Coordinates of C-alpha atoms and ligand atoms in Angstrom, one line a residue:
Chain A
M36 CA 95.4 -32.9 152.4
T37 CA 93.7 -35.3 150.3
T38 CA 90.9 -37.8 150.8
D39 CA 90.5 -41.2 149.6
N40 CA 87.3 -40.1 147.5
E41 CA 87.3 -39.3 144.2
P42 CA 87.0 -35.3 144.4
E43 CA 83.4 -33.7 143.9
R44 CA 82.9 -32.0 140.6
L45 CA 82.5 -28.4 140.3
A46 CA 81.9 -27.5 137.0
L47 CA 83.6 -28.5 133.4
L48 CA 84.1 -25.7 131.2
R49 CA 85.1 -26.5 127.3
F50 CA 86.3 -23.8 124.9
P51 CA 87.5 -22.7 122.1
A52 CA 91.4 -22.5 122.7
R53 CA 91.8 -18.7 121.6
A54 CA 93.2 -15.7 123.6
D55 CA 89.9 -14.1 123.9
R56 CA 88.9 -16.7 125.9
L57 CA 91.2 -17.1 129.1
K58 CA 89.1 -14.2 131.2
L59 CA 86.0 -16.3 130.2
V60 CA 88.5 -19.3 132.4
R61 CA 89.4 -16.4 134.7
G62 CA 85.8 -15.4 135.4
L63 CA 84.8 -19.2 136.5
V64 CA 88.2 -19.6 138.2
T65 CA 88.2 -16.9 140.6
A66 CA 84.2 -17.6 141.5
A67 CA 85.3 -21.5 142.0
V68 CA 88.1 -20.1 144.7
R69 CA 86.0 -17.6 146.4
M70 CA 83.2 -21.1 147.0
C71 CA 86.3 -21.7 149.2
E72 CA 87.0 -18.7 150.8
C73 CA 90.1 -18.7 150.9
D74 CA 92.1 -14.9 151.1
E75 CA 92.2 -12.7 147.6
A76 CA 96.3 -13.3 147.5
L77 CA 95.8 -17.1 147.3
E78 CA 92.9 -16.2 145.1
R79 CA 94.4 -14.4 142.6
D80 CA 97.1 -17.3 142.5
V81 CA 95.3 -19.4 142.0
V82 CA 93.7 -17.7 139.0
L83 CA 97.0 -17.0 137.9
A84 CA 98.4 -20.0 137.8
V85 CA 95.7 -21.4 136.4
D86 CA 95.4 -19.2 133.5
E87 CA 99.3 -19.8 132.6
A88 CA 98.2 -23.2 132.5
C89 CA 95.4 -22.1 129.5
Q90 CA 97.7 -20.4 127.7
N91 CA 99.7 -23.1 127.2
V92 CA 96.9 -24.9 125.2
V93 CA 96.4 -21.5 123.4
R94 CA 99.6 -21.1 122.5
H95 CA 101.1 -24.9 122.1
A96 CA 98.8 -27.5 122.3
Y97 CA 97.8 -26.8 118.6
P98 CA 99.6 -26.4 114.7
A99 CA 99.4 -22.7 113.7
G100 CA 96.1 -22.7 111.5
V101 CA 94.6 -25.2 113.8
E102 CA 91.7 -24.6 115.9
G103 CA 91.1 -26.4 119.2
D104 CA 89.1 -26.9 122.3
A105 CA 90.3 -27.2 125.8
E106 CA 88.6 -28.3 128.6
L107 CA 89.2 -27.8 132.4
E108 CA 87.5 -29.8 135.1
I109 CA 87.7 -28.6 138.3
L110 CA 87.0 -30.6 141.7
R111 CA 87.4 -29.8 145.8
D112 CA 88.9 -32.5 147.2
G113 CA 88.5 -31.6 150.6
I114 CA 90.2 -27.8 150.9
V115 CA 92.1 -29.0 148.2
L116 CA 91.0 -27.4 145.0
V117 CA 92.2 -29.6 141.8
F118 CA 92.0 -28.4 137.7
R119 CA 92.2 -31.0 134.9
L120 CA 93.5 -29.5 131.8
R121 CA 93.3 -31.2 128.9
D122 CA 93.9 -30.7 125.3
F123 CA 93.8 -33.0 122.2
G124 CA 96.7 -31.7 120.3
P125 CA 99.8 -34.0 120.1
K126 CA 100.9 -36.0 122.8
V127 CA 103.5 -33.8 124.7
D128 CA 106.4 -35.3 126.6
A129 CA 105.7 -34.5 130.2
S130 CA 109.5 -33.2 131.2
C131 CA 108.1 -30.4 128.9
L132 CA 106.1 -29.4 131.7
R133 CA 109.0 -28.7 133.8
P134 CA 110.0 -25.7 134.4
G135 CA 114.1 -24.7 133.6
K136 CA 115.5 -21.6 135.6
L137 CA 114.0 -18.3 135.7
K138 CA 115.7 -16.2 133.7
P139 CA 113.9 -12.2 135.1
N140 CA 115.7 -11.2 131.9
A141 CA 113.8 -14.0 129.0
L142 CA 111.7 -13.3 127.4
N143 CA 109.5 -16.6 128.2
G144 CA 109.3 -19.4 129.9
R145 CA 107.7 -17.8 132.7
G146 CA 104.4 -19.7 132.7
L147 CA 105.4 -22.7 134.0
H148 CA 107.3 -21.3 137.0
F149 CA 104.1 -19.5 138.3
I150 CA 102.3 -22.1 137.5
H151 CA 105.3 -24.7 140.4
D152 CA 105.5 -21.5 142.1
I153 CA 101.6 -21.2 142.8
M154 CA 100.6 -24.8 143.1
D155 CA 101.6 -27.4 145.5
E156 CA 101.3 -30.8 143.1
V157 CA 101.8 -30.5 139.0
G158 CA 101.4 -33.5 136.8
C159 CA 100.9 -35.0 134.0
L160 CA 97.6 -37.2 133.6
T161 CA 96.5 -39.8 130.7
P162 CA 93.1 -38.2 129.4
S163 CA 90.2 -41.2 129.6
D164 CA 90.7 -41.8 125.9
G165 CA 94.2 -41.5 125.2
T166 CA 94.2 -38.8 122.9
G167 CA 95.5 -35.2 123.7
N168 CA 97.5 -33.9 127.2
L169 CA 95.6 -33.8 130.8
L170 CA 97.8 -31.5 133.1
E171 CA 96.5 -32.0 136.8
M172 CA 97.2 -29.1 139.3
R173 CA 96.4 -28.8 143.7
K174 CA 96.5 -26.4 145.5
R175 CA 95.3 -26.6 148.8
L176 CA 93.2 -23.8 150.5
N177 CA 93.3 -22.5 153.6
P178 CA 89.8 -21.4 154.1
C179 CA 88.8 -18.7 156.6
G180 CA 85.9 -20.3 157.5
T181 CA 84.7 -23.8 157.8
P182 CA 85.3 -25.3 154.5
R183 CA 81.9 -26.6 153.4
N184 CA 80.7 -29.7 152.3
E185 CA 83.6 -31.8 153.5
T186 CA 81.8 -35.1 152.7
Chain B
M207 CA 93.2 -3.0 128.3
K208 CA 92.8 0.3 128.3
H209 CA 95.9 2.9 127.8
E210 CA 96.6 6.6 128.6
I211 CA 99.8 7.9 126.2
T212 CA 100.5 11.4 128.1
R213 CA 103.9 13.3 127.7
Q214 CA 105.3 15.1 130.8
G215 CA 108.7 17.1 130.1
D216 CA 110.5 14.5 127.9
V217 CA 109.1 12.4 129.2
T218 CA 106.6 9.6 128.1
V219 CA 103.8 8.4 130.7
I220 CA 102.0 5.4 129.5
A221 CA 99.4 3.8 131.2
L222 CA 98.0 0.7 131.7
G223 CA 94.8 -0.3 133.3
G224 CA 92.3 -3.4 133.4
D225 CA 94.1 -6.9 132.0
V226 CA 97.5 -7.2 130.4
D227 CA 96.9 -10.7 129.5
L228 CA 97.8 -13.0 126.5
E229 CA 95.3 -11.2 124.2
T230 CA 95.7 -7.5 124.8
S231 CA 99.6 -7.5 125.3
P232 CA 100.4 -7.4 121.4
K233 CA 98.3 -4.0 121.9
A234 CA 100.6 -3.0 125.0
R235 CA 103.9 -4.7 122.9
E236 CA 103.2 -2.4 119.8
L237 CA 102.6 1.4 122.1
L238 CA 105.7 -0.1 124.9
L239 CA 107.9 -0.2 121.6
A240 CA 106.5 2.8 119.8
A241 CA 107.0 5.0 122.8
V242 CA 110.8 3.4 123.7
K243 CA 111.4 4.8 120.2
D244 CA 110.0 7.8 120.0
S245 CA 111.3 8.6 123.2
R246 CA 114.6 8.0 125.4
R247 CA 112.2 8.5 128.7
V248 CA 109.5 6.3 129.2
L249 CA 107.7 5.3 131.8
V250 CA 105.0 2.6 132.6
D251 CA 102.6 3.5 134.6
L252 CA 101.4 0.6 136.1
S253 CA 98.4 2.1 139.1
G254 CA 95.6 0.7 136.9
V255 CA 96.2 -2.7 136.1
S256 CA 94.3 -5.0 137.7
Y257 CA 95.7 -8.2 135.8
I258 CA 98.8 -9.5 134.1
D259 CA 100.4 -13.0 133.1
S260 CA 103.3 -13.8 132.2
S261 CA 102.7 -12.1 128.5
G262 CA 102.1 -8.9 129.7
V263 CA 105.5 -8.9 132.2
A264 CA 107.3 -10.7 129.0
T265 CA 106.2 -7.4 126.7
L266 CA 107.3 -5.2 129.2
V267 CA 111.1 -6.7 129.6
E268 CA 111.3 -6.8 125.7
A269 CA 110.3 -3.1 125.6
L270 CA 113.0 -2.1 128.7
Q271 CA 115.7 -4.3 126.6
T272 CA 114.4 -2.6 123.6
A273 CA 115.3 1.0 125.2
R274 CA 118.6 0.4 126.6
K275 CA 119.9 -1.0 123.3
Q276 CA 118.4 2.4 121.7
R277 CA 120.2 4.0 125.4
G278 CA 117.4 5.0 126.7
E279 CA 115.6 4.2 129.8
L280 CA 112.3 2.5 130.5
A281 CA 111.6 2.3 133.6
L282 CA 107.9 1.5 136.1
A283 CA 105.8 3.2 138.2
A284 CA 102.4 2.6 140.7
V285 CA 102.8 -0.9 140.5
S286 CA 98.8 -2.1 141.4
E287 CA 98.6 -4.6 144.0
S288 CA 97.4 -7.4 142.0
A289 CA 100.5 -6.5 139.3
R290 CA 103.2 -6.1 142.3
R291 CA 102.6 -10.0 143.3
V292 CA 103.2 -10.9 139.7
F293 CA 106.4 -8.7 139.3
E294 CA 108.0 -10.5 142.8
L295 CA 107.1 -14.2 141.3
A296 CA 108.8 -13.1 138.0
R297 CA 111.8 -11.6 140.0
L298 CA 110.9 -8.2 137.4
D299 CA 112.4 -6.2 140.8
K300 CA 116.2 -7.4 140.0
V301 CA 115.2 -6.5 136.3
F302 CA 113.3 -2.9 136.5
T303 CA 113.2 0.1 138.4
I304 CA 109.9 0.6 139.6
H305 CA 108.4 3.9 140.8
A306 CA 106.3 3.8 143.8
T307 CA 104.7 7.2 142.3
V308 CA 104.3 7.8 139.1
A309 CA 105.3 11.9 140.2
E310 CA 108.6 10.3 141.4
G311 CA 109.5 8.2 138.1
L312 CA 109.1 11.7 136.4
G313 CA 111.7 13.3 139.1
Chain C
M88 CA 70.5 -8.2 115.0
T89 CA 71.3 -12.2 114.1
T90 CA 73.3 -13.4 111.3
D91 CA 72.9 -16.2 109.1
N92 CA 76.0 -18.0 110.3
E93 CA 75.8 -20.0 113.0
P94 CA 76.6 -18.5 116.4
E95 CA 80.4 -19.1 117.7
R96 CA 80.7 -20.8 120.9
L97 CA 82.5 -18.9 123.5
A98 CA 82.2 -21.6 125.9
L99 CA 80.2 -24.4 127.3
L100 CA 80.0 -24.7 130.9
R101 CA 78.5 -28.2 132.5
F102 CA 77.8 -28.4 136.4
P103 CA 76.5 -30.6 139.1
A104 CA 72.5 -28.9 138.9
R105 CA 73.2 -27.9 142.4
A106 CA 72.2 -24.5 144.0
D107 CA 75.6 -24.0 145.0
R108 CA 77.6 -24.4 141.7
L109 CA 75.0 -21.1 140.6
K110 CA 77.8 -18.9 141.6
L111 CA 80.0 -20.1 139.3
V112 CA 77.8 -19.6 136.6
R113 CA 77.2 -16.1 137.2
G114 CA 81.3 -16.0 137.2
L115 CA 81.3 -17.2 133.9
V116 CA 78.7 -15.2 132.7
T117 CA 79.8 -12.3 134.0
A118 CA 83.1 -12.8 132.4
A119 CA 80.7 -13.6 129.1
V120 CA 79.0 -10.7 129.3
R121 CA 81.9 -8.3 130.1
M122 CA 84.0 -9.9 126.7
C123 CA 80.6 -8.0 124.8
E124 CA 81.7 -4.8 126.9
C125 CA 78.2 -3.6 127.6
D126 CA 77.0 -1.7 130.7
E127 CA 77.1 -2.6 134.0
A128 CA 73.2 -2.3 134.5
L129 CA 72.8 -4.4 130.4
E130 CA 75.4 -7.0 132.5
R131 CA 73.4 -7.5 135.8
D132 CA 70.7 -8.0 134.2
V133 CA 71.8 -11.2 131.8
V134 CA 73.6 -12.4 135.1
L135 CA 70.3 -12.4 136.2
A136 CA 68.3 -14.1 133.7
V137 CA 70.7 -16.8 133.4
D138 CA 71.3 -17.7 136.8
E139 CA 67.0 -18.2 137.1
A140 CA 66.9 -20.0 134.3
C141 CA 69.9 -22.2 136.0
Q142 CA 67.7 -21.8 139.5
N143 CA 65.0 -23.7 137.2
V144 CA 67.1 -26.5 136.7
V145 CA 68.3 -26.7 140.1
R146 CA 64.8 -26.7 141.3
H147 CA 62.6 -28.7 138.5
A148 CA 65.0 -30.4 136.3
Y149 CA 65.4 -33.8 139.0
P150 CA 62.9 -35.5 141.5
A151 CA 63.8 -34.8 144.7
G152 CA 66.7 -37.0 145.5
V153 CA 68.1 -37.5 142.6
E154 CA 71.6 -35.9 141.6
G155 CA 71.8 -34.1 137.8
D156 CA 73.9 -31.9 135.4
A157 CA 72.8 -28.6 133.8
E158 CA 74.8 -27.7 130.6
L159 CA 75.3 -24.0 129.5
E160 CA 76.7 -22.7 126.4
I161 CA 77.2 -19.4 125.8
L162 CA 77.8 -18.1 122.3
R163 CA 78.3 -15.1 120.1
D164 CA 75.9 -14.2 116.9
G165 CA 77.1 -10.9 116.1
I166 CA 75.9 -8.6 119.1
V167 CA 74.2 -11.2 120.5
L168 CA 74.9 -13.3 123.7
V169 CA 72.6 -16.2 122.9
F170 CA 72.6 -19.0 126.2
R171 CA 71.6 -22.7 125.6
L172 CA 70.6 -24.0 128.9
R173 CA 70.1 -27.6 128.8
D174 CA 68.6 -30.3 131.5
F175 CA 68.7 -34.2 131.1
G176 CA 66.1 -34.6 132.9
P177 CA 61.8 -35.7 132.0
K178 CA 60.5 -33.8 129.3
V179 CA 58.7 -30.3 130.4
D180 CA 55.6 -29.2 127.8
A181 CA 57.3 -25.5 126.8
S182 CA 53.9 -24.0 127.9
C183 CA 55.2 -24.4 131.9
L184 CA 58.2 -22.7 131.0
R185 CA 56.3 -19.3 130.0
P186 CA 55.1 -16.9 132.9
G187 CA 52.0 -16.2 134.2
K188 CA 51.4 -13.1 135.8
L189 CA 52.7 -11.1 138.1
K190 CA 52.2 -11.2 141.2
P191 CA 54.6 -9.0 143.9
N192 CA 52.7 -10.3 146.8
A193 CA 53.5 -14.3 145.4
L194 CA 55.9 -16.9 147.3
N195 CA 56.9 -17.8 143.7
G196 CA 56.7 -17.6 140.1
R197 CA 59.2 -14.3 139.8
G198 CA 62.2 -16.2 137.8
L199 CA 60.3 -16.7 134.5
H200 CA 59.2 -12.9 134.9
F201 CA 62.9 -11.8 135.1
I202 CA 64.2 -13.9 132.4
H203 CA 61.3 -13.0 129.6
D204 CA 61.6 -9.1 130.8
I205 CA 65.5 -9.7 130.2
M206 CA 65.8 -12.2 126.9
D207 CA 64.5 -10.3 123.7
E208 CA 64.5 -14.0 122.4
V209 CA 62.7 -17.2 125.1
G210 CA 63.0 -20.2 123.7
C211 CA 63.0 -24.2 123.5
L212 CA 64.9 -25.9 121.1
T213 CA 65.1 -29.7 121.0
P214 CA 68.5 -31.3 122.6
S215 CA 70.7 -32.9 119.9
D216 CA 70.3 -36.7 121.5
G217 CA 66.1 -35.7 122.5
T218 CA 66.2 -36.5 126.2
G219 CA 66.3 -33.6 127.9
N220 CA 65.2 -29.6 128.2
L221 CA 67.3 -27.2 125.7
L222 CA 65.8 -23.6 126.6
E223 CA 67.4 -21.1 124.8
M224 CA 67.9 -17.1 125.4
R225 CA 69.0 -14.3 123.0
K226 CA 69.7 -11.1 123.8
R227 CA 71.0 -8.5 121.9
L228 CA 74.0 -5.7 123.6
N229 CA 74.3 -2.5 123.0
P230 CA 78.2 -2.3 123.2
C231 CA 79.1 0.8 124.0
G232 CA 82.6 0.4 121.9
T233 CA 83.0 -1.2 118.5
P234 CA 81.7 -5.0 118.6
R235 CA 84.7 -7.0 117.9
N236 CA 85.1 -10.7 115.8
E237 CA 82.1 -9.6 114.2
T238 CA 82.4 -12.4 112.0
Chain D
M85 CA 76.2 -14.3 152.1
K86 CA 76.2 -11.8 155.7
H87 CA 74.8 -10.6 157.9
E88 CA 74.6 -8.4 161.5
I89 CA 71.9 -8.3 163.5
T90 CA 70.9 -5.3 166.0
R91 CA 68.8 -3.9 167.9
Q92 CA 68.4 -0.3 167.9
G93 CA 65.4 0.7 170.3
D94 CA 62.0 -1.2 169.3
V95 CA 63.4 -1.8 166.3
T96 CA 65.4 -5.2 165.4
V97 CA 67.9 -4.2 162.3
I98 CA 68.7 -7.0 159.8
A99 CA 71.7 -6.3 157.2
L100 CA 72.7 -8.7 155.2
G101 CA 75.2 -8.5 152.4
G102 CA 76.8 -10.9 149.9
D103 CA 74.7 -13.0 148.1
V104 CA 71.4 -13.5 148.7
D105 CA 70.7 -16.7 146.0
L106 CA 69.4 -20.0 145.8
E107 CA 71.6 -21.5 148.1
T108 CA 71.3 -18.9 151.0
S109 CA 67.7 -17.7 150.2
P110 CA 67.5 -20.4 152.9
K111 CA 69.5 -19.0 155.4
A112 CA 68.0 -15.3 155.3
R113 CA 64.7 -17.1 155.3
E114 CA 66.1 -18.9 158.9
L115 CA 66.8 -15.3 160.0
L116 CA 64.0 -12.9 158.7
L117 CA 61.2 -15.3 160.7
A118 CA 63.2 -15.7 164.0
A119 CA 63.2 -11.6 163.7
V120 CA 59.4 -10.9 162.9
K121 CA 58.7 -14.0 166.0
D122 CA 60.7 -11.5 168.3
S123 CA 59.8 -7.9 167.2
R124 CA 57.2 -6.3 166.0
R125 CA 59.3 -4.2 164.0
V126 CA 62.0 -5.1 162.0
L127 CA 64.1 -3.0 159.8
V128 CA 66.3 -5.2 157.0
D129 CA 69.6 -3.2 155.7
L130 CA 70.1 -4.5 152.2
S131 CA 73.0 -2.1 151.0
G132 CA 76.0 -4.7 151.1
V133 CA 73.7 -7.1 148.9
S134 CA 75.9 -7.2 146.2
Y135 CA 73.5 -9.6 144.5
I136 CA 70.4 -10.4 144.8
D137 CA 67.6 -12.7 142.9
S138 CA 63.9 -14.5 142.5
S139 CA 64.3 -16.6 145.7
G140 CA 65.7 -13.4 148.0
V141 CA 63.1 -11.4 147.0
A142 CA 60.4 -14.6 148.3
T143 CA 62.0 -14.6 151.1
L144 CA 61.7 -10.9 151.8
V145 CA 57.6 -11.4 150.5
E146 CA 57.5 -14.7 153.2
A147 CA 59.0 -12.7 156.2
L148 CA 56.8 -9.7 155.4
Q149 CA 53.7 -11.6 155.2
T150 CA 54.4 -13.6 158.4
A151 CA 55.0 -10.1 160.3
R152 CA 51.4 -8.9 158.9
K153 CA 50.0 -11.9 160.8
Q154 CA 51.3 -11.0 163.6
R155 CA 50.3 -7.4 163.1
G156 CA 54.4 -6.8 162.9
E157 CA 56.0 -4.9 160.8
L158 CA 58.8 -5.0 158.8
A159 CA 60.8 -2.4 156.0
L160 CA 63.4 -2.2 153.7
A161 CA 66.2 0.1 153.9
A162 CA 69.2 1.0 151.8
V163 CA 68.5 -0.9 149.0
S164 CA 71.9 -1.4 147.1
E165 CA 71.8 -0.1 143.6
S166 CA 71.5 -4.2 142.3
A167 CA 69.2 -4.7 144.3
R168 CA 66.8 -2.1 143.2
R169 CA 67.0 -3.7 139.8
V170 CA 65.8 -6.9 140.4
F171 CA 63.0 -4.8 143.1
E172 CA 61.6 -3.2 140.2
L173 CA 61.8 -6.3 138.0
A174 CA 59.6 -7.5 140.4
R175 CA 57.2 -4.7 141.3
L176 CA 58.4 -4.8 145.1
D177 CA 57.7 -1.1 145.4
K178 CA 54.0 -1.8 145.4
V179 CA 55.1 -4.0 147.9
F180 CA 57.1 -2.9 151.1
T181 CA 57.8 0.4 152.9
I182 CA 61.3 1.3 151.2
H183 CA 63.9 3.9 153.0
A184 CA 66.4 5.4 151.5
T185 CA 68.1 4.6 154.4
V186 CA 68.8 2.7 158.5
A187 CA 68.1 6.2 160.1
E188 CA 65.1 7.3 157.9
G189 CA 63.5 3.1 158.4
L190 CA 64.1 3.8 162.7
G191 CA 62.5 7.5 162.7
Ligands
LIG515 N1 99.3 -28.5 126.3 C1 101.0 -28.1 125.9 N2 100.7 -29.1 124.0 C2 102.2 -28.7 124.0 N3 103.8 -27.9 125.0 C3 102.6 -27.6 125.5 C4 101.8 -27.6 126.3 N4 101.8 -26.5 127.9 C5 102.7 -26.3 127.7 N5 103.7 -26.9 126.3 C6 105.6 -27.3 126.5 O1 105.6 -26.3 127.2 C7 106.4 -24.7 127.3 C8 106.0 -24.1 128.6 O2 106.8 -22.9 128.9 P1 106.1 -21.6 129.8 O3 107.0 -21.3 130.8 O4 104.5 -21.6 130.0 O5 106.7 -20.4 128.5 P2 106.7 -20.4 126.9 O6 105.1 -20.8 127.3 O7 107.0 -18.9 127.3 O8 107.6 -20.7 126.5 C9 106.2 -24.7 125.9 O9 107.5 -24.2 125.3 C10 105.6 -26.3 125.1 O10 106.9 -26.6 124.3
LIG516 N1 64.1 -27.2 133.3 C1 62.7 -28.1 134.0 N2 62.8 -28.8 134.3 C2 61.1 -29.1 135.0 N3 60.8 -28.0 135.0 C3 61.1 -27.1 134.9 C4 61.9 -26.4 134.5 N4 62.6 -25.1 133.9 C5 61.1 -24.4 134.6 N5 60.5 -25.5 134.6 C6 59.4 -25.1 134.8 O1 59.0 -23.9 135.4 C7 58.1 -23.5 137.0 C8 59.2 -21.9 136.6 O2 58.9 -20.6 137.4 P1 59.4 -19.4 137.8 O3 58.9 -18.4 136.8 O4 60.5 -19.9 137.9 O5 58.9 -19.8 139.4 P2 59.6 -20.7 140.7 O6 60.1 -21.9 140.3 O7 59.3 -20.1 141.8 O8 57.3 -21.1 140.4 C9 58.4 -24.3 137.2 O9 56.8 -24.4 138.0 C10 58.0 -25.7 136.6 O10 57.4 -26.8 136.3

């Protein structure tokens, strides 16, 4: 359920794309999901999916030895939470961001599965200044209470 | 991430706690691989895990495969509620022997 | 205990200066303080002080009816956590940011007290582009474990 | 913020829970001022408060002053650990009657 209006920004987090920063992302995302008063299982799912997307930036966006930032924008579009994650690394073909077949025994390749299993919509946008990659993930929440500020 | 390693009879029990994420899973990997090298039976107690991601899951799978190569066993026990969901998403129940409790895993 | 190096950035959060965003700030700050492994009482104190500073931006930085953003940068300087909070509103004299006498019965004026009681250092910096206000708060943590990445 | 209002004899007990912050303290204010208008004795149960800030504190002080103006009483009970520290910073123990438990406050 999306509206025609541009979604409302909850917050924008910029952070060095490093493994030790992911817990900061989780802290923020947890608080953002809680703002929408959904149940705890959904909260955990959304935090996992966003973390996995950020992990991909940490692990894949920049060549080894090169430091770079990630930027996570969190928006609310009615009862849909929208996450826009961007990096400033080399452009990646959107097909790289589609999960392959899930192999329970594999040593990698699970991240994209988690993201696609959990989120309602996942897509690539073009960053406004044309550099880097911008992944958009949308998740409809089912608030227990009434959704607030649904304007 | 916290950890505690105990020896119970011929089983090495590794209890992991807190966050097993991209930052901490290299440490979990080190502990698990050392344990499967030293011991034919390893039981990983996951009751204290508050968060685990795909890198944590990959670490467990790698340890299992290493154990099997050496004809050892690695099993999981007491999967915490937040880890349970990730195991479900990863279809890990098809890969691991999962015990409800550590006691059951030792039996 | 500060070092000569420029402190390392943990994260930068930009958010609309509205009361309902403060829980996002607390979620992020809680995670940042936890990263430094200090005790829970100190964690709560730091979260309160940063929240109070953000409240001041929400309540005082912009004229009624005008929307504006706040930006919180979190840095680590050895075992000192540094918070730089900026707004984009009219410039305020630094003397406004010093607490008056604490009156237990008063209906306001507590925020600055909490900030100064909790933080080790509080000061005004000049924003790089000269507009708005930039408050810096520093707090030395006493990590239970060894401080990580103290470079 | 959660709240629950009960009447115990001639005392109105307002239990506040969760976060009493800049966003939610207007609601707390509304509840407290209505209670002190309706009832001569109000007891605020703070055991469920996970977070309270200067605006929450100000709300409690305002409710107390309103109660006194009307020759009523407002007391606090069961201050949660996280609220305790804020009360200390604000020197609220000099302002309020604070009971260890709700039962004590009713006595
Ligand atoms: N920001 C990014 N920059 C470059 N490549 C990316 C980015 N995000 C994802 N990828 C690609 O997506 C894949 C991520 O797959 P994933 O399912 O998360 O598992 P794994 O990382 O374990 O292979 C990587 O192989 C990489 O090629
Ligand atoms: N970003 C800001 N912009 C304008 N004024 C500010 C800002 N931050 C703080 N102030 C000033 O500081 C004071 C905040 O005092 P404080 O102790 O927090 O309590 P209160 O807000 O209840 O008066 C305000 O009165 C205001 O004048």
